[in-house]
Amino acid sequence: MSTKWQADAPSNIALIKYMGKKDAALNIPTNASLSLTLPHLRSFVELEVNEEPYDLWQPLTYLDYAPLKLSEPQQQRFIEHLQLIKEHLSFNGNFIVRSGNNFPSAAGLASSASSFAALTQCACLAISDLTDKEPLNIYQKAQLSQRGSGSSCRSFMYPWTLWTPENIQEVHFPITDLSHLSVLIDTSEKKISSTQAQQMVKTSPHFKERPKRAEQRLAQLLHVLNDQNWQEAYQIVKEEFLDMHQLFHTSKKPFQYINEQSVEIIDLIETYWTESKDGPLITMDAGPNVHLIFRSDQNSIKHKLQKELNSRGYDVI
Ligand code: DP6
């Protein structure tokens, strides 16, 4: 009987954002979101049976990067999710849980999505092994993961995931093999986490109409991606992340992630589009880093922009 299990899961980047919760205990989103799965950015989790009567978190040490550092509250939240899974599967044992990412943890990309998805995968695997119970299917695992961190439920499907308040589903578009670059601007820990941002946006005067705007943009984006209208997709995706950041800037206690460097990159991409009539999609999460998405036939554009960003002193992964 094995006493150690491993699993990993990809990160994802939302083009229509999950921002606001209908039910904070269950992480039911206010509006539907659409994300692209990022198979190259992964979290790894290892679980080992702990004979002591408690669960414990440790960093994984076999990855190439410096071991992950989680603050006490972050460790607590991770362990609580493990406990929720144990309860859900009526399991009483305890584990040492180790986790890490295949990207530098200082990159500011260590969103909870990939790590909660990997923990859910690993815990379900370990517990079904230890109890001989029927394993959960992908959809049940995604739903369980959602309770730990909402956006993690989108990391179970590929290449795109549509997550509505009622459902989580895999989506395909005619444009395939997209690639992604993150422009690293600030790699320090965020002062306001995405979970805190989810709470604070509710106090913005623009929040009331937000679900309507998000749903409208989602319908337009699904349409233009099906039509392979990349330029329209660029406009919609840009409007969408700026809308989310506008909520941050107008909440009762305003907060801001977009900084001078983010603006420099947003402007660089806009100029590129104006001059070339083509370019990458651009989006930002709850942080200052900028995400670029390229079609598979845009390799030369990608290399050109990567060179330009490097020459301006930005790390790109
Ligand atoms: C800005 O999934 O981190 O990345 O459910 O509280 O864990 P919790 O929130 P989280 O929110 C992520 C929000 C976002 C946009 C998105 O990924 O859709």
Coordinates of C-alpha atoms and ligand atoms in Angstrom, one line a residue:
M1 CA 0.0 0.0 0.0
S2 CA 1.5 3.3 -1.0
T3 CA 1.9 6.2 1.5
K4 CA 2.9 8.9 -0.9
W5 CA 1.0 10.4 -3.9
Q6 CA 1.8 13.1 -6.4
A7 CA -0.3 15.3 -8.7
D8 CA 0.1 18.4 -10.7
A9 CA -2.2 21.0 -12.4
P10 CA -1.9 23.9 -14.8
S11 CA -2.6 27.5 -14.1
N12 CA -5.2 29.5 -16.2
I13 CA -5.7 33.0 -17.3
A14 CA -9.2 34.5 -17.5
L15 CA -10.2 36.7 -20.5
I16 CA -13.6 37.3 -19.0
K17 CA -12.9 37.7 -15.3
Y18 CA -14.4 36.1 -12.2
M19 CA -14.9 39.2 -10.0
G20 CA -17.5 39.2 -7.2
K21 CA -19.2 36.2 -5.5
K22 CA -22.9 35.4 -5.2
D23 CA -22.0 33.1 -2.3
A24 CA -18.6 33.6 -0.6
A25 CA -18.7 30.3 1.3
L26 CA -19.0 28.3 -1.8
N27 CA -17.2 30.6 -4.2
I28 CA -20.2 30.9 -6.5
P29 CA -19.3 33.7 -9.0
T30 CA -21.5 36.7 -9.7
N31 CA -20.8 36.3 -13.4
A32 CA -19.5 33.7 -15.9
S33 CA -15.8 33.7 -16.7
L34 CA -13.8 32.3 -19.6
S35 CA -10.2 31.2 -19.2
L36 CA -7.4 29.8 -21.3
T37 CA -5.5 26.9 -19.6
L38 CA -1.8 27.4 -19.3
P39 CA -0.1 24.0 -19.4
H40 CA 3.4 25.3 -19.1
L41 CA 2.8 27.0 -15.7
R42 CA 2.1 24.2 -13.2
S43 CA 1.8 23.5 -9.5
F44 CA 2.9 20.2 -8.0
V45 CA 1.6 18.6 -4.8
E46 CA 2.8 15.6 -2.9
L47 CA 0.8 14.0 0.0
E48 CA 2.3 11.6 2.5
V49 CA 0.4 9.9 5.2
N50 CA 1.1 11.6 8.5
E51 CA 1.0 9.3 11.6
E52 CA 0.6 12.4 13.8
P53 CA -3.0 13.6 14.5
Y54 CA -2.8 16.7 12.3
D55 CA -2.1 17.9 8.7
L56 CA 1.0 19.8 7.9
W57 CA 2.3 21.9 5.0
Q58 CA 5.9 21.9 3.7
P59 CA 7.5 23.2 0.5
L60 CA 8.4 20.7 -2.2
T61 CA 12.1 20.5 -2.6
Y62 CA 12.6 18.5 -5.7
L63 CA 11.6 21.2 -8.2
D64 CA 14.2 23.3 -10.0
Y65 CA 13.2 26.6 -8.3
A66 CA 13.7 27.9 -4.8
P67 CA 11.3 26.2 -2.5
L68 CA 7.9 27.9 -2.3
K69 CA 7.3 30.2 0.7
L70 CA 3.7 30.4 2.0
S71 CA 2.8 32.7 4.8
E72 CA 1.0 31.3 7.9
P73 CA -2.5 32.3 6.6
Q74 CA -1.7 30.9 3.1
Q75 CA -0.6 27.5 4.7
Q76 CA -3.7 27.6 6.8
R77 CA -6.0 28.1 3.8
F78 CA -4.3 25.3 1.9
I79 CA -4.6 22.9 4.8
E80 CA -8.3 23.9 5.3
H81 CA -9.0 23.0 1.7
L82 CA -7.4 19.6 2.3
Q83 CA -9.6 19.2 5.4
L84 CA -12.7 20.1 3.4
I85 CA -11.8 17.4 0.8
K86 CA -11.2 14.8 3.6
E87 CA -14.6 15.7 5.1
H88 CA -16.3 15.6 1.7
L89 CA -14.9 12.1 1.1
S90 CA -15.5 11.0 4.8
F91 CA -11.8 10.3 5.4
N92 CA -10.2 10.6 8.9
G93 CA -6.5 10.2 8.3
N94 CA -3.9 13.0 8.2
F95 CA -1.3 14.1 5.7
I96 CA 1.9 16.0 5.2
V97 CA 1.2 18.1 2.2
R98 CA 4.1 19.5 0.1
S99 CA 3.7 21.9 -2.8
G100 CA 5.6 24.0 -5.3
N101 CA 5.4 25.5 -8.8
N102 CA 7.5 25.0 -11.9
F103 CA 7.8 28.8 -12.2
P104 CA 9.7 31.1 -9.9
S105 CA 7.4 31.7 -6.9
A106 CA 8.6 35.3 -6.9
A107 CA 7.0 35.7 -10.3
G108 CA 3.7 36.9 -8.9
L109 CA 2.0 34.3 -11.0
A110 CA 1.5 31.8 -8.2
S111 CA -2.2 32.4 -8.4
S112 CA -4.1 30.0 -6.1
A113 CA -5.7 28.4 -9.2
S114 CA -3.0 25.8 -10.1
S115 CA -2.1 25.0 -6.5
F116 CA -5.6 24.4 -5.3
A117 CA -6.3 22.4 -8.4
A118 CA -3.2 20.3 -7.8
L119 CA -4.1 19.8 -4.1
T120 CA -7.6 18.7 -5.1
Q121 CA -6.3 16.2 -7.7
C122 CA -3.7 14.8 -5.2
A123 CA -6.1 14.5 -2.2
C124 CA -8.8 12.8 -4.3
L125 CA -6.2 10.4 -5.7
A126 CA -4.7 9.6 -2.2
I127 CA -8.1 9.2 -0.5
S128 CA -9.6 7.0 -3.3
D129 CA -6.5 4.8 -3.0
L130 CA -6.7 4.6 0.8
T131 CA -10.4 3.9 0.9
D132 CA -11.0 1.9 -2.3
K133 CA -13.8 4.3 -3.1
E134 CA -14.8 5.2 -6.6
P135 CA -12.7 8.2 -7.8
L136 CA -14.5 11.5 -8.4
N137 CA -14.9 12.5 -12.1
I138 CA -13.2 15.7 -13.4
Y139 CA -16.4 17.7 -13.0
Q140 CA -16.8 16.7 -9.4
K141 CA -13.2 17.4 -8.6
A142 CA -13.4 20.9 -10.3
Q143 CA -16.5 21.6 -8.2
L144 CA -14.7 20.6 -5.0
S145 CA -11.7 22.7 -6.0
Q146 CA -13.9 25.7 -6.6
R147 CA -14.7 25.7 -2.9
G148 CA -11.0 26.1 -2.0
S149 CA -10.4 28.9 -4.6
G150 CA -12.9 29.8 -7.3
S151 CA -10.6 30.2 -10.3
S152 CA -9.0 26.7 -9.6
C153 CA -12.1 25.0 -11.0
R154 CA -11.1 26.3 -14.5
S155 CA -7.7 24.4 -14.3
F156 CA -9.4 21.0 -14.8
M157 CA -10.3 21.5 -18.4
Y158 CA -8.5 22.3 -21.6
P159 CA -8.0 24.3 -23.8
W160 CA -10.6 26.8 -22.6
T161 CA -13.0 26.7 -19.6
L162 CA -16.3 28.4 -19.3
W163 CA -17.3 28.7 -15.7
T164 CA -20.9 30.0 -15.0
P165 CA -22.6 30.2 -11.6
E166 CA -24.2 26.9 -12.4
N167 CA -21.6 24.9 -14.4
I168 CA -18.0 24.3 -15.4
Q169 CA -17.4 23.2 -19.0
E170 CA -14.6 22.7 -21.5
V171 CA -14.8 24.9 -24.6
H172 CA -13.1 24.7 -28.0
F173 CA -12.6 27.4 -30.6
P174 CA -11.4 27.1 -34.2
I175 CA -8.2 29.0 -33.3
T176 CA -6.0 26.4 -31.5
D177 CA -2.4 26.2 -30.1
L178 CA -2.4 29.6 -28.6
S179 CA 0.7 30.6 -26.6
H180 CA 1.1 32.8 -23.6
L181 CA 3.7 35.2 -22.2
S182 CA 3.8 36.8 -18.8
V183 CA 5.6 40.1 -18.5
L184 CA 7.0 40.2 -15.0
I185 CA 6.7 43.7 -13.5
D186 CA 6.5 43.2 -9.8
T187 CA 7.4 39.9 -8.2
S188 CA 6.8 40.9 -4.5
E189 CA 3.8 39.5 -2.6
K190 CA 0.6 41.5 -3.3
K191 CA -0.7 43.7 -0.5
I192 CA -4.3 42.9 -1.5
S193 CA -4.9 39.2 -2.5
S194 CA -7.4 38.3 -5.2
T195 CA -9.7 36.9 -2.5
Q196 CA -9.7 40.3 -0.7
A197 CA -10.2 42.1 -4.0
Q198 CA -13.3 39.9 -4.6
Q199 CA -14.8 41.4 -1.4
M200 CA -13.7 45.0 -1.9
V201 CA -15.1 45.4 -5.5
K202 CA -18.6 45.1 -4.1
T203 CA -18.3 48.6 -2.7
S204 CA -17.6 50.1 -6.1
P205 CA -20.5 52.1 -7.6
H206 CA -19.7 50.3 -10.9
F207 CA -20.3 46.8 -9.3
K208 CA -24.1 46.8 -9.7
E209 CA -23.9 46.8 -13.5
R210 CA -20.8 44.7 -13.6
P211 CA -22.5 41.3 -14.2
K212 CA -24.4 42.7 -17.1
R213 CA -21.2 44.1 -18.7
A214 CA -19.3 40.9 -18.1
E215 CA -22.1 38.7 -19.6
Q216 CA -22.4 41.0 -22.6
R217 CA -18.6 40.8 -23.2
L218 CA -18.6 37.1 -22.7
A219 CA -21.3 36.6 -25.4
Q220 CA -19.4 38.9 -27.8
L221 CA -16.1 37.2 -27.1
L222 CA -17.5 33.7 -27.7
H223 CA -18.9 34.9 -31.0
V224 CA -15.7 36.6 -32.2
L225 CA -13.4 33.7 -31.2
N226 CA -15.7 31.3 -33.1
D227 CA -15.5 33.7 -36.1
Q228 CA -11.7 33.9 -35.6
N229 CA -11.9 37.7 -35.4
W230 CA -8.7 38.3 -33.4
Q231 CA -8.8 42.1 -33.6
E232 CA -12.3 42.3 -32.0
A233 CA -11.1 39.7 -29.4
Y234 CA -8.2 42.1 -28.5
Q235 CA -10.6 45.0 -28.0
I236 CA -13.1 43.0 -25.8
V237 CA -10.4 41.4 -23.7
K238 CA -8.7 44.7 -23.1
E239 CA -12.0 46.4 -22.1
E240 CA -12.7 43.6 -19.8
F241 CA -9.5 43.7 -17.7
L242 CA -9.7 47.5 -17.6
D243 CA -13.3 47.2 -16.3
M244 CA -12.1 44.9 -13.5
H245 CA -9.3 47.3 -12.6
Q246 CA -11.8 50.2 -12.6
L247 CA -13.7 48.4 -9.9
F248 CA -10.5 48.2 -7.9
H249 CA -9.8 52.0 -8.4
T250 CA -13.4 52.9 -7.4
S251 CA -14.0 50.7 -4.4
K252 CA -14.8 52.4 -1.2
K253 CA -11.1 52.0 -0.1
P254 CA -9.5 52.3 -3.6
F255 CA -6.6 50.1 -4.4
Q256 CA -4.5 49.7 -7.5
Y257 CA -2.3 47.1 -9.2
I258 CA -1.7 48.9 -12.5
N259 CA 1.5 50.8 -12.3
E260 CA 3.7 52.9 -14.6
Q261 CA 5.3 49.8 -16.1
S262 CA 2.0 48.1 -16.7
V263 CA 0.9 51.2 -18.5
E264 CA 4.1 51.2 -20.6
I265 CA 3.4 47.7 -21.8
I266 CA -0.3 48.3 -22.4
D267 CA 0.7 51.3 -24.6
L268 CA 3.5 49.3 -26.3
I269 CA 0.9 46.6 -27.4
E270 CA -1.6 49.2 -28.5
T271 CA 1.0 50.9 -30.6
Y272 CA 2.0 47.6 -32.1
W273 CA -1.6 46.9 -33.0
T274 CA -2.1 50.3 -34.6
E275 CA 1.1 50.0 -36.7
S276 CA 0.8 46.3 -37.7
K277 CA -3.0 45.8 -37.7
D278 CA -2.2 42.6 -35.7
G279 CA -0.8 41.7 -32.3
P280 CA -1.4 39.7 -29.1
L281 CA -4.4 39.7 -26.8
I282 CA -3.6 41.5 -23.6
T283 CA -5.0 41.0 -20.1
M284 CA -4.1 41.5 -16.4
D285 CA -5.1 39.8 -13.3
A286 CA -5.2 41.2 -9.7
G287 CA -1.6 42.2 -10.0
P288 CA 0.7 44.4 -12.1
N289 CA 2.0 41.7 -14.4
V290 CA 0.8 41.8 -18.0
H291 CA -0.3 38.6 -19.9
L292 CA 0.0 38.4 -23.7
I293 CA -1.7 35.7 -25.8
F294 CA -0.5 34.8 -29.3
R295 CA -1.9 32.7 -32.2
S296 CA 0.3 30.0 -33.4
D297 CA 1.0 31.9 -36.7
Q298 CA 2.3 34.9 -34.7
N299 CA 5.7 33.5 -33.7
S300 CA 7.6 36.3 -35.4
I301 CA 5.5 39.0 -33.6
K302 CA 6.0 37.1 -30.4
H303 CA 9.8 37.1 -30.8
K304 CA 9.9 40.7 -31.8
L305 CA 7.8 41.8 -28.8
Q306 CA 9.8 39.6 -26.5
K307 CA 13.1 41.1 -27.7
E308 CA 11.6 44.6 -27.3
L309 CA 10.4 43.8 -23.7
N310 CA 13.8 42.3 -22.8
S311 CA 15.6 45.4 -24.1
R312 CA 13.4 47.5 -21.9
G313 CA 14.5 45.4 -18.9
Y314 CA 11.5 43.2 -18.4
D315 CA 11.7 39.5 -17.7
V316 CA 9.2 37.5 -19.8
I317 CA 8.2 33.9 -19.1
Ligands
DP6_1 C1 -8.6 38.4 -10.7 O1 -9.9 32.6 -7.6 O2 -8.2 34.0 -6.5 O3 -7.7 36.2 -11.0 O4 -12.2 32.3 -5.1 O5 -11.4 33.9 -3.4 O6 -9.8 32.2 -4.3 P1 -11.0 33.1 -4.6 O7 -10.6 34.1 -5.7 P2 -9.6 33.8 -6.9 O8 -10.0 35.1 -7.9 C2 -9.2 35.3 -9.1 C3 -9.7 36.5 -9.7 C4 -8.9 37.0 -10.9 C5 -9.7 36.9 -12.2 C6 -10.0 35.5 -12.7 O9 -9.1 34.6 -12.6 O10 -11.1 35.2 -13.2

